[in-house]
Coordinates of N, CA, C and O in Angstrom, one line a residue:
X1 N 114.3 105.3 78.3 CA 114.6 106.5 77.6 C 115.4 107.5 78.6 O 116.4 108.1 78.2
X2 N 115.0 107.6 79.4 CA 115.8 108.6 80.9 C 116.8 108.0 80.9 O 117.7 108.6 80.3
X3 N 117.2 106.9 81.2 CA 118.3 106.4 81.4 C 119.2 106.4 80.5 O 120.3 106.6 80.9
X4 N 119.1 106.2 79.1 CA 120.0 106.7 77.7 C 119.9 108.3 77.8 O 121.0 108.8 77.9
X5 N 119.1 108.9 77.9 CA 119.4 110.3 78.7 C 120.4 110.8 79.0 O 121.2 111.6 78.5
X6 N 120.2 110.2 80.4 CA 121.3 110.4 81.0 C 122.6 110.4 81.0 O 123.3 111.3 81.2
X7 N 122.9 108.8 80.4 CA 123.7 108.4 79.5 C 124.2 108.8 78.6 O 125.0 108.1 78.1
X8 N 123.9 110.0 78.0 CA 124.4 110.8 77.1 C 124.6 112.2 77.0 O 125.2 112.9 76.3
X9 N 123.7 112.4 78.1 CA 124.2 114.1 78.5 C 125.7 113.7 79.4 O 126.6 114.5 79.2
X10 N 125.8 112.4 80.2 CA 127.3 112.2 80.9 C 128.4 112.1 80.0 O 129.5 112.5 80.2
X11 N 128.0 111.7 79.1 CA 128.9 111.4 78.1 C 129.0 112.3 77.0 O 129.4 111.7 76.0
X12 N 128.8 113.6 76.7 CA 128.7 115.0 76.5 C 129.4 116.2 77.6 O 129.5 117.4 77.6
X13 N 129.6 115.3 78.2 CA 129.9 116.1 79.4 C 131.2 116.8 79.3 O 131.9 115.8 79.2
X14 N 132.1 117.8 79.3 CA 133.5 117.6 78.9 C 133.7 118.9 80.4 O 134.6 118.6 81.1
X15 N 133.2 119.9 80.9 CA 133.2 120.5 81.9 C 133.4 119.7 83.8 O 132.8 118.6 84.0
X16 N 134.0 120.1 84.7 CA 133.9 120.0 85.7 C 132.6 120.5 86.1 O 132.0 119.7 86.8
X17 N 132.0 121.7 85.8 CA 130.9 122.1 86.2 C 130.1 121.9 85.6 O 129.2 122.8 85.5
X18 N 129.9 120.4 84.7 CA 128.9 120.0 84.3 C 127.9 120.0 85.6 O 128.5 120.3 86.7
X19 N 126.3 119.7 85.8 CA 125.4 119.3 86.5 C 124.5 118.8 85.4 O 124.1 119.4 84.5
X20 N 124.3 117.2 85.8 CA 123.0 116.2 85.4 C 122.1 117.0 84.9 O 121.7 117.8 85.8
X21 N 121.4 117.2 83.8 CA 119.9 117.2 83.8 C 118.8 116.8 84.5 O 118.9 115.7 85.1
X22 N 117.9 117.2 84.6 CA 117.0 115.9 85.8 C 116.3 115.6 84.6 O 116.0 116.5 83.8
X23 N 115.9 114.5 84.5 CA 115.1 113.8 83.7 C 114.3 113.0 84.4 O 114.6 112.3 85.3
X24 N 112.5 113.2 83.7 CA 111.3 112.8 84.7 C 110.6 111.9 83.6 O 110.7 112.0 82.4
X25 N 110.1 111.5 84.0 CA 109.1 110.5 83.4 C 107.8 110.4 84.4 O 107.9 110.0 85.6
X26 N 106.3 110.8 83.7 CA 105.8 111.1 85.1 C 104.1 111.1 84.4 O 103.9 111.4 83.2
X27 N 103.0 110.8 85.2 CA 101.6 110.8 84.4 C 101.5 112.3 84.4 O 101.7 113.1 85.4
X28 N 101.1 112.9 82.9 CA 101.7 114.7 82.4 C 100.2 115.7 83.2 O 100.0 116.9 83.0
X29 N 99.4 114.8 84.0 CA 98.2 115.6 84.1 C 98.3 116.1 85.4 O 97.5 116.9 85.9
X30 N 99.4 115.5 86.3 CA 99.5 115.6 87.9 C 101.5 116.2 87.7 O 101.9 116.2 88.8
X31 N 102.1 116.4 87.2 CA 102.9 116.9 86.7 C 103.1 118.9 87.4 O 102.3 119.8 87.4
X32 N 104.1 118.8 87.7 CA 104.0 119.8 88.3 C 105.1 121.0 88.5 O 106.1 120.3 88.2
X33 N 105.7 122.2 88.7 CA 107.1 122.7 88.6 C 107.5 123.3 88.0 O 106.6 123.7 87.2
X34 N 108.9 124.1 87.5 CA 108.8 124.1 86.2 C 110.6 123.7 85.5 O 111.7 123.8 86.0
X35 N 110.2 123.5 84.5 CA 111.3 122.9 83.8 C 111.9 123.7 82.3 O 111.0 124.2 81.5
X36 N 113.1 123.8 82.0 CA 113.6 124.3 80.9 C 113.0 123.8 80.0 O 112.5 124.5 79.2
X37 N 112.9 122.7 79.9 CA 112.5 122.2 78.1 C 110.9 121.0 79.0 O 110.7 120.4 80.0
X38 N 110.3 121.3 78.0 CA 109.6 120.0 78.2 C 109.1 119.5 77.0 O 108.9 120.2 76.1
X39 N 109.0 117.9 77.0 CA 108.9 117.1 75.9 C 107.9 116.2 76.1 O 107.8 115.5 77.1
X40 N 107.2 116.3 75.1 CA 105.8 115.5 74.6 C 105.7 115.0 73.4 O 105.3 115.6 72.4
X41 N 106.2 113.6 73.4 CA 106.3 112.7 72.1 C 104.7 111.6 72.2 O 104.7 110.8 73.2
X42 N 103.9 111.7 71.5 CA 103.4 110.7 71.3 C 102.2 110.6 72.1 O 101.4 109.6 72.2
X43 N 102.0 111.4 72.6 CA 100.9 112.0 73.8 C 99.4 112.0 73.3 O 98.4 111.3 73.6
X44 N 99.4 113.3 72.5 CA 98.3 113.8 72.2 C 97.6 113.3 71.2 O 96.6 113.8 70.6
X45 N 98.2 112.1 70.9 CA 97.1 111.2 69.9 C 95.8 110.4 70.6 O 94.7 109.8 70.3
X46 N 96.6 110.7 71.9 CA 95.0 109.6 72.6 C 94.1 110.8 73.8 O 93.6 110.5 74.9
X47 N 94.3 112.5 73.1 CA 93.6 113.3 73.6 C 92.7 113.8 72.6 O 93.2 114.2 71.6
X48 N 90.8 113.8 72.7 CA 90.9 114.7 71.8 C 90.9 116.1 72.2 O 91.4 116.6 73.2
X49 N 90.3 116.7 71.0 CA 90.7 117.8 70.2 C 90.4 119.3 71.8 O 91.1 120.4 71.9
X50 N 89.7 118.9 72.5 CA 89.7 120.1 73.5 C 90.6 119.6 74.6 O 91.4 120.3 75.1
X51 N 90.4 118.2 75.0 CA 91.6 118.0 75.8 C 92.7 117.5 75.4 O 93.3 116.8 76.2
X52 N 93.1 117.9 74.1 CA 94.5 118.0 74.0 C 95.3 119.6 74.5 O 96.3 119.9 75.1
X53 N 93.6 120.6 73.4 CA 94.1 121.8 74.2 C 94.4 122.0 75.0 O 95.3 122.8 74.9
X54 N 94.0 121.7 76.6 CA 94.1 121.7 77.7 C 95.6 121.1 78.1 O 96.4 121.7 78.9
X55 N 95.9 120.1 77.7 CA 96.7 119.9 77.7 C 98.2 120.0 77.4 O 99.1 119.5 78.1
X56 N 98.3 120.6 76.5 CA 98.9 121.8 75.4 C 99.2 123.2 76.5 O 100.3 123.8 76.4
X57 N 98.5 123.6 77.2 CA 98.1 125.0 78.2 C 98.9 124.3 79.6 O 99.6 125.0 80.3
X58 N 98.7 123.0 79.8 CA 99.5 122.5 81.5 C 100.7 122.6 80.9 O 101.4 123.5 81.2
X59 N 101.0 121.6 79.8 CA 102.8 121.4 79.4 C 103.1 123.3 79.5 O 103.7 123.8 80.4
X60 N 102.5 124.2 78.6 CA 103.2 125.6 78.9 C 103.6 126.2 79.5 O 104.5 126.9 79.3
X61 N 102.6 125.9 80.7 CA 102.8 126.7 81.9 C 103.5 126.2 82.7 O 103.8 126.8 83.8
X62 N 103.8 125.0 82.5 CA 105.6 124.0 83.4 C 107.0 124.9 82.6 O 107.9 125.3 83.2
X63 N 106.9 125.0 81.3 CA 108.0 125.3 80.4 C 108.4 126.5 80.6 O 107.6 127.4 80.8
X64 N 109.8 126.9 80.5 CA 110.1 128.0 80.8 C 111.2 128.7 79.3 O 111.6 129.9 79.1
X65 N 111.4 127.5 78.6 CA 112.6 128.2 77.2 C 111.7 127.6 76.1 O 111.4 128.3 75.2
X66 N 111.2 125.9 76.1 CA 110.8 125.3 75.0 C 109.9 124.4 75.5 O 109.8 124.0 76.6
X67 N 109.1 124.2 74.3 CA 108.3 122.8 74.3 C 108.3 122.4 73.2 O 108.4 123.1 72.2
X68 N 108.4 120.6 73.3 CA 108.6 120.3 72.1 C 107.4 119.3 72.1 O 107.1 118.5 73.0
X69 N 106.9 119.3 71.2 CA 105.5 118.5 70.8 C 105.1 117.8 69.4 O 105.0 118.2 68.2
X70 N 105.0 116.4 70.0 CA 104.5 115.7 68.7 C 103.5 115.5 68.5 O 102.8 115.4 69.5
X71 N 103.0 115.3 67.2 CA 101.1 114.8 67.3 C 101.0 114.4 66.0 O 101.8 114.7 65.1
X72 N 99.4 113.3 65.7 CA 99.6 113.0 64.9 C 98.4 113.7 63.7 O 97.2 113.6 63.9
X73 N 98.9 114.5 62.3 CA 98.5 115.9 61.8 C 97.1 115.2 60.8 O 96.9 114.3 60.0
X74 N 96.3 116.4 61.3 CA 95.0 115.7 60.8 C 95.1 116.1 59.1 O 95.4 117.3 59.0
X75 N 95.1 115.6 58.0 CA 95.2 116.2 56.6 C 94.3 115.1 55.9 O 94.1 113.9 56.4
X76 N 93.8 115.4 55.0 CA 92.9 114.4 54.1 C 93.8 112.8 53.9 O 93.3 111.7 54.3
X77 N 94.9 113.0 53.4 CA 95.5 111.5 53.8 C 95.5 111.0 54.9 O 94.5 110.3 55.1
X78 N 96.2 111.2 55.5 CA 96.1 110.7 57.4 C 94.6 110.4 57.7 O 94.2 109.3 58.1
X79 N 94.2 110.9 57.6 CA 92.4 110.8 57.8 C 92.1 109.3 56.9 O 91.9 108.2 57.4
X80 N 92.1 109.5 55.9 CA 92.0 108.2 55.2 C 92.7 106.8 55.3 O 92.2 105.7 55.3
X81 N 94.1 107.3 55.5 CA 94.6 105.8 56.1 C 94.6 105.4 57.5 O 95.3 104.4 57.9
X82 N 93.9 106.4 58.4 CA 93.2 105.9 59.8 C 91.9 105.2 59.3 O 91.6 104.1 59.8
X83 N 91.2 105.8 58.6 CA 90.1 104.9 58.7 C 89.8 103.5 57.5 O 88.9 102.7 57.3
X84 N 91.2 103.8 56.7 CA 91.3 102.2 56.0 C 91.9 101.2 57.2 O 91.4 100.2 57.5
X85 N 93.1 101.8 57.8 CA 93.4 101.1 59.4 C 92.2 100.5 60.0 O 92.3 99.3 60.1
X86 N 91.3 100.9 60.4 CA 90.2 100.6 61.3 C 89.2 99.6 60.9 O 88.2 99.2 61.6
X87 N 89.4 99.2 59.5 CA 88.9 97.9 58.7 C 89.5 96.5 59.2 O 88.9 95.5 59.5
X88 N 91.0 96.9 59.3 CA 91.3 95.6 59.5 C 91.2 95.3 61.6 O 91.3 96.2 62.4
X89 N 90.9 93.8 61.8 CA 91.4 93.5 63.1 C 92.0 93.7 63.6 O 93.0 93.9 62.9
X90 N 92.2 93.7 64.9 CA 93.5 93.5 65.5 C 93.2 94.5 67.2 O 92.4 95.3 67.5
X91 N 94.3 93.8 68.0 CA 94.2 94.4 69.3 C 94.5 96.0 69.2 O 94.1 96.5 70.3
X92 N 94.9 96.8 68.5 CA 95.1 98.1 68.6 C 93.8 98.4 68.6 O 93.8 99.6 68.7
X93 N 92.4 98.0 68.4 CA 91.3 98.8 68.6 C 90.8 99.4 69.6 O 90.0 100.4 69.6
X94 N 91.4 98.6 70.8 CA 91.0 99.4 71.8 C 91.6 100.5 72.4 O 91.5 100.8 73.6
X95 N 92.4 101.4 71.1 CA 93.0 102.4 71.7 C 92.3 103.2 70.6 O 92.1 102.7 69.5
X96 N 91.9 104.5 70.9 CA 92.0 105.7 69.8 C 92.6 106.3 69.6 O 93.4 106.7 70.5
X97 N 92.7 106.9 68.1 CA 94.0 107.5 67.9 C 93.0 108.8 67.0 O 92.3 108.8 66.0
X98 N 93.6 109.7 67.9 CA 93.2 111.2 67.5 C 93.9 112.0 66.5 O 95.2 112.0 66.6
X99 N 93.4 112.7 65.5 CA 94.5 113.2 64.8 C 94.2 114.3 64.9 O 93.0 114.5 65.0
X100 N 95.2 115.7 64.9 CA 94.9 117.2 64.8 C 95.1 118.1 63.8 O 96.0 117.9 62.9
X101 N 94.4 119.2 63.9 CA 94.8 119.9 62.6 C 96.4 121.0 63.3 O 96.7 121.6 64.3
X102 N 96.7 120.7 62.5 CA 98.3 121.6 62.4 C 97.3 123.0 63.3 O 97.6 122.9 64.5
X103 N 96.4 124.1 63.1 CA 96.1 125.0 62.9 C 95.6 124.9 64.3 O 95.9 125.9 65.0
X104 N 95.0 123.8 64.9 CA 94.6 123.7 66.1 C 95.3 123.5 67.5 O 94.9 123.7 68.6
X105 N 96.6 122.9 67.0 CA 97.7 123.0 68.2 C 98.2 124.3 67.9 O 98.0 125.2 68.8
X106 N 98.8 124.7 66.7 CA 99.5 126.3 66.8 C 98.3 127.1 67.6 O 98.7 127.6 68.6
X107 N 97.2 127.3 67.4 CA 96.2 128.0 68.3 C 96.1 127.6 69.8 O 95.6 128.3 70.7
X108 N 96.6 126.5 69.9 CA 96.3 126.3 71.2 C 97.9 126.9 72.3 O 98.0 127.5 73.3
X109 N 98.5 126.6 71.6 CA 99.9 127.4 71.5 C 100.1 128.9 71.6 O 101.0 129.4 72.2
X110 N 99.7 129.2 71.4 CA 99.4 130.7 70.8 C 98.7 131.2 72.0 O 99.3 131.9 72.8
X111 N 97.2 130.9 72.3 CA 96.6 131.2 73.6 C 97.3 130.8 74.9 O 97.0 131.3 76.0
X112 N 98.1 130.1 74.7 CA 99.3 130.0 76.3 C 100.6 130.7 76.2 O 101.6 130.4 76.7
X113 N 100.4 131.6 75.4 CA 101.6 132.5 75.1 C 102.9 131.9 74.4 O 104.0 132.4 74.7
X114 N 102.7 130.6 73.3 CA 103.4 130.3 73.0 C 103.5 130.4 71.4 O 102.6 130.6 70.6
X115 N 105.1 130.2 71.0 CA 104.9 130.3 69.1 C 105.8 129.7 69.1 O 106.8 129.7 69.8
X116 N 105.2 128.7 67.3 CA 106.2 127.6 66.8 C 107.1 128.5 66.3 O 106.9 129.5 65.6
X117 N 108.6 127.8 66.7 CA 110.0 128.8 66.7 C 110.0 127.9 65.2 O 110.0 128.5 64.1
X118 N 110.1 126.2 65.3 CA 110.3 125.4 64.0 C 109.3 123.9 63.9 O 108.9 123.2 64.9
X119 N 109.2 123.9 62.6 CA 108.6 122.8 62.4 C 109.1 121.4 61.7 O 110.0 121.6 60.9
X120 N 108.8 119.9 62.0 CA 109.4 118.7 61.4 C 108.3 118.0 61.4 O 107.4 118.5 61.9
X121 N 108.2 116.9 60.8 CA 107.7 116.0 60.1 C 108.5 114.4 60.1 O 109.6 114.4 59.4
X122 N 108.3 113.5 60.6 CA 108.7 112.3 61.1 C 107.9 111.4 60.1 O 106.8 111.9 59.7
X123 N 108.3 110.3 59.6 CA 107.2 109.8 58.7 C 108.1 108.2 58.7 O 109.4 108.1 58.6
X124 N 107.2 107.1 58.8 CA 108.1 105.8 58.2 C 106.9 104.9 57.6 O 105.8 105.5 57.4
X125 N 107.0 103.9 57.4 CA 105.8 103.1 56.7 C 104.6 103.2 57.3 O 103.5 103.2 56.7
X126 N 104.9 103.4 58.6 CA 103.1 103.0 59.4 C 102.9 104.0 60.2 O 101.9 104.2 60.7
X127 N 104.4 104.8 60.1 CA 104.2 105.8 61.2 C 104.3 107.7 61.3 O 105.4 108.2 61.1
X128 N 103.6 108.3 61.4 CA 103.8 109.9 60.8 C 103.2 110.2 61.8 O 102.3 109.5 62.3
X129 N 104.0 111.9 62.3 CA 103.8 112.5 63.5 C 104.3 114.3 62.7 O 105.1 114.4 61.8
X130 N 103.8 115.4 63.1 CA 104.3 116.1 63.1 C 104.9 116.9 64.5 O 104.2 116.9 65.6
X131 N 106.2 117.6 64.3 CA 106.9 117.9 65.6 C 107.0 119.6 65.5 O 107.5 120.2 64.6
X132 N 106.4 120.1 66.5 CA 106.4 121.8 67.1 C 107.4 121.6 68.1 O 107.4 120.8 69.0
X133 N 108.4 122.9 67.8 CA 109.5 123.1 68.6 C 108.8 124.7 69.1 O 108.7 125.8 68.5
X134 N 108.6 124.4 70.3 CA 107.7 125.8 70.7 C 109.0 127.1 71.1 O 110.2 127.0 71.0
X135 N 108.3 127.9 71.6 CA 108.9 129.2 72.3 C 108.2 130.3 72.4 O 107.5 130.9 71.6
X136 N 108.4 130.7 74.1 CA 107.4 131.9 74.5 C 107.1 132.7 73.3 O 107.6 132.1 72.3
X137 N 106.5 133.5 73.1 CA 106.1 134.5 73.0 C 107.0 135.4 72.2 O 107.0 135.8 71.1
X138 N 107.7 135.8 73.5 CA 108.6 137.1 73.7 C 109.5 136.9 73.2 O 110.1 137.9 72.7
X139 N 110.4 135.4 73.2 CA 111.4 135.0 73.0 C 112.4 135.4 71.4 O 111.7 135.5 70.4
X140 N 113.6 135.5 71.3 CA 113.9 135.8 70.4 C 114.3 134.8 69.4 O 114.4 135.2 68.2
X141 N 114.4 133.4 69.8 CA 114.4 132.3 69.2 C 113.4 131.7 68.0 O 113.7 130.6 67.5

């Protein structure tokens, strides 16, 4: 993924004074610095619900314009076809998969000085995520 990345911010590139993005890929709990945007796809399904908050509060305090965050949205459906999922076999058992309430990340959000600027919704046969496009506070965005 870094590597198409990169590959495509170069190839966007149309300035002399372009400069590379740095793009990291990295374990998010030892993670450190701070960065314009940061991005969290797919993460917080295998935190629960307090240590996702926590985790939610490290990505903020790296970010300095945006965070972008996916998760997967706890609602009476989703809840239900996780646990019709968990009927059948299969090697995915030995992972858990957490789901949150919309209401619980925007709070967690919120207490690190942050607010959803916009919201999206990702969905395919097997797969639904909802996406927070964050921003400080203060921000006018």
């Amino acid at each position: 993924m870094v590597s198409e990345a990169q590959r495509q911010a170069a190839a966007q590139s149309s300035s002399s004074s372009f400069r590379m993005p740095r793009f990291e890929v990295r374990d998010l709990e030892s993670l450190e610095g701070r960065y314009d945007v940061v991005v969290c796809l797919d993460v917080l399904i295998h935190y629960p619900r307090e240590e996702a908050r926590a985790m939610i509060r490290h990505l903020a305090s790296l970010a300095d314009k945006r965070l972008l965050i996916s998760f997967a949205p706890r609602t009476l459906y989703f809840d239900f076809l996780k646990r019709v999922g968990e009927l059948f076999p299969g090697p995915s058992k030995a992972t858990r998969a957490y789901l949150h309430a919309e209401a619980d990340i925007e709070d967690a959000l919120r207490q690190a000085g942050w607010r959803v600027a916009n919201r999206g919704f990702i969905s395919t046969q097997f797969y639904f995520a909802k996406l927070f496009d964050a921003v400080p506070v203060g921000s006018s965005t």
